[in-house]
Coordinates of C-alpha atoms in Angstrom, one line a residue:
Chain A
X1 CA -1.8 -27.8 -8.5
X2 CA 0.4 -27.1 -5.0
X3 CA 2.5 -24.4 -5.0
X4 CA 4.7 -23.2 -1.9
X5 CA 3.9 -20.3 0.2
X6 CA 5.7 -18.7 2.8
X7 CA 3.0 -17.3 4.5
X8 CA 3.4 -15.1 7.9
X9 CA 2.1 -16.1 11.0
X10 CA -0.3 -15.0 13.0
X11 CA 1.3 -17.0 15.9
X12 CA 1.0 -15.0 19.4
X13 CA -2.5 -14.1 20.7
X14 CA -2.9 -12.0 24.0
X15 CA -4.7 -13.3 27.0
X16 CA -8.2 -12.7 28.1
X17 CA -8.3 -8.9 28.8
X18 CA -7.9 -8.4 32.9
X19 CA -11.1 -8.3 34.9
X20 CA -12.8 -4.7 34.9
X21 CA -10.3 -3.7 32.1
X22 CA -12.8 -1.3 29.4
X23 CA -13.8 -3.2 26.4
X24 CA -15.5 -2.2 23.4
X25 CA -19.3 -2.2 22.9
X26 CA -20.5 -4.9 20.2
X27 CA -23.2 -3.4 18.0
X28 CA -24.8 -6.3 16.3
X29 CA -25.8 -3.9 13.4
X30 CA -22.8 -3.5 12.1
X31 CA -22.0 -7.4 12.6
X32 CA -21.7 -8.9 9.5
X33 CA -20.9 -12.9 9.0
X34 CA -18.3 -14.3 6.8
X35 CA -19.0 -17.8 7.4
X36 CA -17.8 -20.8 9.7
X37 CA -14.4 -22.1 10.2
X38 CA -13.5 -26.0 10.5
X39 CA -17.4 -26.3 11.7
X40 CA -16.1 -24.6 15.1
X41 CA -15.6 -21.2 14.9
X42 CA -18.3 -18.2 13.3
X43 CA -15.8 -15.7 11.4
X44 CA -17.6 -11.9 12.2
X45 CA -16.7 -9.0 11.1
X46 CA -17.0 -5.9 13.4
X47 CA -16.2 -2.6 11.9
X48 CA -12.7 -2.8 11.3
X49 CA -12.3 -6.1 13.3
X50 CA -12.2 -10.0 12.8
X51 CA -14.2 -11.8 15.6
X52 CA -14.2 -16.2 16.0
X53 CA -16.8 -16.6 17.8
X54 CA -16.9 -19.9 19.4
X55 CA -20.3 -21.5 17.9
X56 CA -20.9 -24.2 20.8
X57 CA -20.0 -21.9 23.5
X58 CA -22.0 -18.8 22.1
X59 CA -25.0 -21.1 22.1
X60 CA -24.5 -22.1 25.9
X61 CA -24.7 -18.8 26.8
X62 CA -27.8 -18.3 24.8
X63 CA -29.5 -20.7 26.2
X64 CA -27.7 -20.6 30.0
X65 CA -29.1 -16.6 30.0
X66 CA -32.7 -17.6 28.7
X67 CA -32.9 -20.6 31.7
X68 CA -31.3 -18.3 34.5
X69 CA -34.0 -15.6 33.6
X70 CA -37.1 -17.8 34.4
X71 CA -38.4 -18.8 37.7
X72 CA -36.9 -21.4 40.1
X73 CA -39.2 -23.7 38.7
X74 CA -38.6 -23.8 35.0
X75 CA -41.8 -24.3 32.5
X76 CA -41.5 -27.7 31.8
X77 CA -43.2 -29.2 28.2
X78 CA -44.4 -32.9 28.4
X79 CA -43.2 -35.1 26.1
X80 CA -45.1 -37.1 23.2
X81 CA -43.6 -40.5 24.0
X82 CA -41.4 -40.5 27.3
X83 CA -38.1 -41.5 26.3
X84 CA -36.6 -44.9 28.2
X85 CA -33.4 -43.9 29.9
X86 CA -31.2 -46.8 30.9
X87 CA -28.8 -45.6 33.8
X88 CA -25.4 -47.1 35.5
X89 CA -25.5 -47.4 38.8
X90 CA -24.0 -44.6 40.3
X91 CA -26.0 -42.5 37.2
X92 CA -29.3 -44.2 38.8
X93 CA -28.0 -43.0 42.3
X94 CA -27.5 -39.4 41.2
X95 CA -30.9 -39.4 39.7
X96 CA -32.4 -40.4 42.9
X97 CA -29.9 -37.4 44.7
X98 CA -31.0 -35.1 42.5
X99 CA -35.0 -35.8 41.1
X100 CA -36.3 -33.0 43.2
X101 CA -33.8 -30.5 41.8
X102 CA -33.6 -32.6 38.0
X103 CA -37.9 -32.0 38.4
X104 CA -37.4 -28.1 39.4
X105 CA -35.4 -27.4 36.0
X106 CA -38.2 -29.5 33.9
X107 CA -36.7 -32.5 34.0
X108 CA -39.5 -35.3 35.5
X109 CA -37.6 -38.8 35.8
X110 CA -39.6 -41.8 37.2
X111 CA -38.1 -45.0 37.9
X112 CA -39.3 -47.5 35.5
X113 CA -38.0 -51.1 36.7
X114 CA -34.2 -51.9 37.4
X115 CA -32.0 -49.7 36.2
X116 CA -34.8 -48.0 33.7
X117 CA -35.8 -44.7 34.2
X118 CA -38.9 -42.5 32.4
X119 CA -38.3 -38.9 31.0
X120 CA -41.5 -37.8 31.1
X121 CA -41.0 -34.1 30.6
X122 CA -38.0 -31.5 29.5
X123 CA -37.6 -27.8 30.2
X124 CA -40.0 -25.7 27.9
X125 CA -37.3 -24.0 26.7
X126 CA -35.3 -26.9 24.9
X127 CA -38.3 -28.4 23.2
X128 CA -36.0 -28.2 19.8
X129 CA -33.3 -30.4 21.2
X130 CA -32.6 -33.7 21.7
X131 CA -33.9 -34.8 24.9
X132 CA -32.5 -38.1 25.6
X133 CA -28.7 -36.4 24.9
X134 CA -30.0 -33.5 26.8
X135 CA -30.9 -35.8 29.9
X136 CA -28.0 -38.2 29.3
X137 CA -25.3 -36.2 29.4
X138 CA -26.5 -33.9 32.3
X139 CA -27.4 -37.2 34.8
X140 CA -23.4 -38.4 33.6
X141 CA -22.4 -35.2 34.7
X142 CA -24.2 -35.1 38.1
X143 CA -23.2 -38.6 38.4
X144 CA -19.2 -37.4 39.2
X145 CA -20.1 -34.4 41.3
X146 CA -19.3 -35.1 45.1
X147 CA -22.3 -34.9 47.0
X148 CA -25.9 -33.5 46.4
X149 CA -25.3 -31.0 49.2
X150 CA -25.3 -26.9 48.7
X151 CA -28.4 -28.2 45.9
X152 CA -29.4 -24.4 46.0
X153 CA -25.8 -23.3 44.7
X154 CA -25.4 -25.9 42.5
X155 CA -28.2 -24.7 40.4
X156 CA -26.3 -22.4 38.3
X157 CA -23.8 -25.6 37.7
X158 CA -26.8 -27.6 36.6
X159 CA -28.6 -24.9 34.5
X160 CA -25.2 -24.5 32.8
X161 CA -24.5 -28.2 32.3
X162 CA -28.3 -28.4 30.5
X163 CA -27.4 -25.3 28.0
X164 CA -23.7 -27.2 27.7
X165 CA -25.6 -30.5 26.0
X166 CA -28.4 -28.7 24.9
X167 CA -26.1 -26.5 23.1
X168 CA -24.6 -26.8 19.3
X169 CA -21.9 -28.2 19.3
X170 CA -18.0 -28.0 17.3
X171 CA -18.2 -29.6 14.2
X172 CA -21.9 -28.8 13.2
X173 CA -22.0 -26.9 9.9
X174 CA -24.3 -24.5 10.2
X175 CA -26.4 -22.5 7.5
X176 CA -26.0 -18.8 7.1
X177 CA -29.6 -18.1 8.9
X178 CA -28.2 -20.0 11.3
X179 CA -25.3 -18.7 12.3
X180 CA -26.7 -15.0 11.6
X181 CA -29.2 -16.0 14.6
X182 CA -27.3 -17.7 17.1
X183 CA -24.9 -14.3 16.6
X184 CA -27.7 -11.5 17.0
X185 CA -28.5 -14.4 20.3
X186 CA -24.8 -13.9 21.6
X187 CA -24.8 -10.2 21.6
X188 CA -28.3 -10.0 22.7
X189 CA -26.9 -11.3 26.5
X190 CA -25.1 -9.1 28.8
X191 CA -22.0 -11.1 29.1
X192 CA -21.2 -12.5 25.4
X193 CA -17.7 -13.0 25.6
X194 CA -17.4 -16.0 28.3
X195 CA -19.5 -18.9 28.3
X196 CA -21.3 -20.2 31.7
X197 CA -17.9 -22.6 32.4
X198 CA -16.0 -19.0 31.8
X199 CA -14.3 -19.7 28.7
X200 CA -13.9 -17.4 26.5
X201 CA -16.7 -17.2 23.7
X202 CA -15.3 -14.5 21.2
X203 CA -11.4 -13.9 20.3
X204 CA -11.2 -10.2 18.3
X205 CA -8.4 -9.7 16.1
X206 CA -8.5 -5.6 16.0
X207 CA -7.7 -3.8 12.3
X208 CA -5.7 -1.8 13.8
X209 CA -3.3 -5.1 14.5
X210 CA -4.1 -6.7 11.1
X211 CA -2.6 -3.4 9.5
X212 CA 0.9 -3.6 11.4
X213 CA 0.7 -7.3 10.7
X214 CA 1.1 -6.6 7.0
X215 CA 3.7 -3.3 7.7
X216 CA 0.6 -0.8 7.3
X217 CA 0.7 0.9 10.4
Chain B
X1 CA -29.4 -2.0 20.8
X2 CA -25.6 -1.8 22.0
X3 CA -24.0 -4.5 24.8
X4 CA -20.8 -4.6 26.2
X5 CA -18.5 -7.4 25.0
X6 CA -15.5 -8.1 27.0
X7 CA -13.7 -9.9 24.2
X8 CA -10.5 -11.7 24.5
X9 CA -7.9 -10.2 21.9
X10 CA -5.7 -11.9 19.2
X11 CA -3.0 -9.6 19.9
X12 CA 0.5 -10.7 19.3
X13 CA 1.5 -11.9 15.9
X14 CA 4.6 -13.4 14.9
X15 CA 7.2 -12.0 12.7
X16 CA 7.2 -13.1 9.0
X17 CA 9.3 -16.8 8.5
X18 CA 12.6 -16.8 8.9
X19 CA 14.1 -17.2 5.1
X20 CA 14.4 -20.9 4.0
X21 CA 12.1 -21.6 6.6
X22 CA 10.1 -24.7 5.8
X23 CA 6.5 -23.4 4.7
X24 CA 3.4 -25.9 4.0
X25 CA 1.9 -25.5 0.5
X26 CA -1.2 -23.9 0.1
X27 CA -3.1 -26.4 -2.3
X28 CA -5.6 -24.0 -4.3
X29 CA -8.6 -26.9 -4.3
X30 CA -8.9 -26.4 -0.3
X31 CA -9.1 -22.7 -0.2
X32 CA -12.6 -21.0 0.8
X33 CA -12.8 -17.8 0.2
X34 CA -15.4 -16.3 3.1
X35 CA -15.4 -12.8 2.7
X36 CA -13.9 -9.4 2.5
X37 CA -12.9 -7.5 5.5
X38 CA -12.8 -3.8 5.5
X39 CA -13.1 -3.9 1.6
X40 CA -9.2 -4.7 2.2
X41 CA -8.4 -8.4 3.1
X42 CA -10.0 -11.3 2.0
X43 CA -10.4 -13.6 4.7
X44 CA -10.0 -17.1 3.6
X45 CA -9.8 -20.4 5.1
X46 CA -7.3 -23.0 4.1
X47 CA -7.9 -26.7 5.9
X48 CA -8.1 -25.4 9.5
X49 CA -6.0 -21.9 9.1
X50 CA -7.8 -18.7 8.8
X51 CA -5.8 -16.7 6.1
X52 CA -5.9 -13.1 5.3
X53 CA -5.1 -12.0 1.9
X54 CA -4.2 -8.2 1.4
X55 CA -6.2 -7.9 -2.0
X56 CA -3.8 -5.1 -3.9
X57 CA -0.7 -7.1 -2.9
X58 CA -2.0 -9.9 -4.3
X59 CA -3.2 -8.4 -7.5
X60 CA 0.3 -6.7 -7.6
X61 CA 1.9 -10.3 -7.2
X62 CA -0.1 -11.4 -10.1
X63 CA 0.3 -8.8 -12.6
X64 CA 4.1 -8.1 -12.0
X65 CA 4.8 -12.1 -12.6
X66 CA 2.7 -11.6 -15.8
X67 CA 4.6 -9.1 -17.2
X68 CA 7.8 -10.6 -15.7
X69 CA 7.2 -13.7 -18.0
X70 CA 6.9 -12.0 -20.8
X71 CA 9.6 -11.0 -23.3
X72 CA 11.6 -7.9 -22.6
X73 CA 9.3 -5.6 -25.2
X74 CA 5.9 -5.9 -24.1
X75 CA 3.2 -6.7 -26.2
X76 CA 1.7 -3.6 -26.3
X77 CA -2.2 -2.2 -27.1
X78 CA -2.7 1.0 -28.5
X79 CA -5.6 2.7 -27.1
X80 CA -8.5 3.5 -29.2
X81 CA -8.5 7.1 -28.2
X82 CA -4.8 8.0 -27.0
X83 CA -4.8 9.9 -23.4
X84 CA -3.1 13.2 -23.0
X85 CA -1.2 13.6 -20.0
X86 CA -0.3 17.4 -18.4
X87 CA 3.1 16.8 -16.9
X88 CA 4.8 18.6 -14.1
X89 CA 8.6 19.4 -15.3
X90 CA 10.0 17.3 -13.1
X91 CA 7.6 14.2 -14.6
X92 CA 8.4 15.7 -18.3
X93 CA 12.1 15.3 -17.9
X94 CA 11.7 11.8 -16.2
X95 CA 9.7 10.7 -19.4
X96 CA 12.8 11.8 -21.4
X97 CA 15.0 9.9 -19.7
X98 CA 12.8 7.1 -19.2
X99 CA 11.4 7.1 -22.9
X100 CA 13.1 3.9 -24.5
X101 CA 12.5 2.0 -20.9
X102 CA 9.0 2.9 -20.9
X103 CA 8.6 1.9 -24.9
X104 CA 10.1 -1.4 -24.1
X105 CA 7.0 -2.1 -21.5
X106 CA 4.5 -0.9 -24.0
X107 CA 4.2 2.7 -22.5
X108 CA 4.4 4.5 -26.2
X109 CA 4.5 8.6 -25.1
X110 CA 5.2 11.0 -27.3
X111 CA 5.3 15.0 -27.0
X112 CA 2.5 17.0 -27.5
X113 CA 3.5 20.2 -27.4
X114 CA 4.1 22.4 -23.3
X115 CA 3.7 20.1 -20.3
X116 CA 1.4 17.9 -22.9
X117 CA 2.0 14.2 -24.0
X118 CA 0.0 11.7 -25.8
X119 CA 0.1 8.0 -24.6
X120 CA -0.8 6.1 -27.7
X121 CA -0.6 2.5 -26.2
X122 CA -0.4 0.3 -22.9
X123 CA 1.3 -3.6 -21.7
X124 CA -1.5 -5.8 -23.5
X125 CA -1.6 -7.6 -20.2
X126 CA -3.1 -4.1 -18.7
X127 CA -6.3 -3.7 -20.7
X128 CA -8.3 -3.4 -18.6
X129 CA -7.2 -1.0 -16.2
X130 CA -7.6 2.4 -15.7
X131 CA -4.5 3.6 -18.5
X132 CA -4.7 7.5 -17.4
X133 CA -4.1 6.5 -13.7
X134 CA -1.5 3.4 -14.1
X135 CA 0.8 5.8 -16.2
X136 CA 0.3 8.4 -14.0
X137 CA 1.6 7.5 -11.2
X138 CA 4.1 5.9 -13.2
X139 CA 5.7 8.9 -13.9
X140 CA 5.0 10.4 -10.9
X141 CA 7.3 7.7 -9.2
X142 CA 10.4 8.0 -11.9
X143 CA 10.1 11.3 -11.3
X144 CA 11.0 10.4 -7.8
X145 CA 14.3 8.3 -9.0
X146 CA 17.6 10.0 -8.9
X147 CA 18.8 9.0 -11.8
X148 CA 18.2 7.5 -15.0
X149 CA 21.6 5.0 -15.1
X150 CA 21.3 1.4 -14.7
X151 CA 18.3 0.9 -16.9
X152 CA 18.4 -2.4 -17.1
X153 CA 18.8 -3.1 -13.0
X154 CA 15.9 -1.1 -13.5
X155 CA 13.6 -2.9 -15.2
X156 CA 11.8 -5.0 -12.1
X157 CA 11.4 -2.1 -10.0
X158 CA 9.4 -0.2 -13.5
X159 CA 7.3 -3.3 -13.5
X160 CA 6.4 -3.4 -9.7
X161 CA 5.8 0.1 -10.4
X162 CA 3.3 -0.6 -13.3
X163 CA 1.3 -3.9 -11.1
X164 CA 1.3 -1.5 -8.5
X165 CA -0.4 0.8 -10.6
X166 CA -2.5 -0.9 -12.4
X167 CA -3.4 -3.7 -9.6
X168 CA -7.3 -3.8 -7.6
X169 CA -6.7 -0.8 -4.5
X170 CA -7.1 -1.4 -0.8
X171 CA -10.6 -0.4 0.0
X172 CA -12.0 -1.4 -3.1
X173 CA -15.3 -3.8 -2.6
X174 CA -15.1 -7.2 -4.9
X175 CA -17.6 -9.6 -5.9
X176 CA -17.9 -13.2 -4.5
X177 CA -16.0 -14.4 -8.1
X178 CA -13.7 -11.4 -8.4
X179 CA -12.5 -12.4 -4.9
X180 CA -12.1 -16.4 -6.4
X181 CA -10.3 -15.0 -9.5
X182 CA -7.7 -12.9 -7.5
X183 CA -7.1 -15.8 -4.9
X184 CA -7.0 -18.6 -7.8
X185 CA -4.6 -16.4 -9.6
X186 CA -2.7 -15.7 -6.5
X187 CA -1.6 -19.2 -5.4
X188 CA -1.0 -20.0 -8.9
X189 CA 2.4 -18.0 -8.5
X190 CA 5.7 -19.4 -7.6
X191 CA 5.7 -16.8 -4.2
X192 CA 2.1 -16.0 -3.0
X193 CA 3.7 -14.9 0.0
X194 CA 5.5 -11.9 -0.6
X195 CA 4.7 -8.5 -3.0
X196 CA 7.1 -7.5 -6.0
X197 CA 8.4 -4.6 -3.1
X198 CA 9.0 -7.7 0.0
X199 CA 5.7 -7.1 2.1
X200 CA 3.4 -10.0 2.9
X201 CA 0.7 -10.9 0.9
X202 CA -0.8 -13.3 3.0
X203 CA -1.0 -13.7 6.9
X204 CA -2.3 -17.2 8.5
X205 CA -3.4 -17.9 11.7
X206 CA -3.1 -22.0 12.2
X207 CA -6.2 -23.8 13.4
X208 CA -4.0 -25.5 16.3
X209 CA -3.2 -21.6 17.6
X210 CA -7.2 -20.4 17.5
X211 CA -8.1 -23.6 19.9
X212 CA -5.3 -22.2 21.6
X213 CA -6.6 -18.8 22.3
X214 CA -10.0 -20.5 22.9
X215 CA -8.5 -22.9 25.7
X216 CA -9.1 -26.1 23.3
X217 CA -5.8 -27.3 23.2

């Protein structure tokens, strides 16, 4: 059975609120999860309001804020088996820029022969994850950046680029006790609306809206 | 525990379609229903669109096509006990007028003596609503009418009157299948859309417009 509906849009959304402009708090006891959208999006409700949060980008921030607040020199948790990395040449080249800063964050690569390199260790804190995509797609990224000069300010680049492919990502279904977690995470961090790349992380759609949407002002 | 959010809003929404717009079906089979929000809307998802059902609408969609498809007299159920209604004058004279109209929808009322009648029966299709409070406000709203002529014309606006009576309120909490049940009967009308009085129904926001707002376009 397909019938025709003529439903009304929802079709203009506002931009990001301005800088400074006074938001909300979000109380994460009176959060409640509805479920996931298209495997992308978290679908909260907040008092009178409908939050999407953005799953993959709540979790970078997660996992950015829990790597920014340990020392300079992250706890770093050896691997069983060292996992055989097999690097391009300007991805071997970055590795060699950037061992002393990849080893500072947990990440201990040794050459291995030719174009093989050893992971031998990963930051304590993404011992769940998958360390060879982990690894992989951070040495990619370093591999396009410029030069390895300002290493000290790049840090905060780097620590975001390991929570970006440490992160869960868009299309990952996710079970209630999941999601219910990586939520109470989100609004456990100072700033849980923008991600470390400053995207936004949660779009609200307020009651009060919803109402004159549906001529109930 | 309280933190500050700074979320980006879904402000804006469009304006309802133009008539004879082109509208995509909604295909019942690919409908999710994820929750309730505000004990008012039931947030659904349909493919990759985030729907909003207003829940008394709906029900009012529903029950007004039912008694719309059936013959002009209404099966009617007489009550086991009949329900004795203390009228205002203004109510007792619109039952006068309205009496044959409202015997033809199976509202059987008959004096009782003073400001006293006794409804005896109900639509069959209405058995299991609240009889007391669908007639009543019934009345209350003929009461409102300015005059009894064009019966007939009448007729569609008694019968919103009686699924807007008798439908599930705003602000009333359903279960998981009671939601299922309203939406399944819902999108088995010819016009989900729109309400027996013209106001939406249903408001969608298209998965292309939510990666959008979330810069994912």
């Amino acid at each position: 059975l397909e019938v025709h509906a003529a439903p009304t849009g929802l079709a203009e959304i506002a931009a990001p609120p301005a800088p400074g402009e006074e938001q909300p708090p979000l109380a994460p006891d009176e959060v409640t999860i509805l479920g996931q959208l298209d495997a992308t999006y978290l679908v909260v409700q907040h008092g009178r309001d409908l939050l999407l949060v953005d799953q993959h980008r709540a979790a970078e921030r997660v996992i950015f804020d829990r790597l920014m607040a340990q020392p300079r020199r992250l706890a770093r948790q050896l691997l069983a088996v060292p996992v055989t990395l097999e690097l391009a040449p300007d991805e071997a080249a970055a590795v060699e820029d950037y061992r002393e800063a990849l080893g500072e964050m947990g990440f201990e690569v040794e050459p291995f022969g030719g174009s093989s390199y050893l992971l031998r260790s990963v930051p304590a804190q993404l011992t769940h994850s998958n360390p060879e995509e982990v690894v992989g797609g951070m040495i990619a990224e370093l591999a396009q950046w410029q030069s390895s000069d300002e290493l000290g300010e790049r840090r905060e680049a780097m620590l975001a680029s390991v929570a970006c492919h440490a992160a869960i990502k868009a299309g990952q279904r996710l079970s209630p006790p999941e999601m219910q977690k990586l939520v109470a995470d989100l609004l456990a961090t100072q700033t849980p609306a923008v991600c470390p790349h400053g995207d936004p992380v949660i779009v609200t759609m307020e009651g009060a809206l919803i109402d004159r949407k549906f001529g109930r002002s």
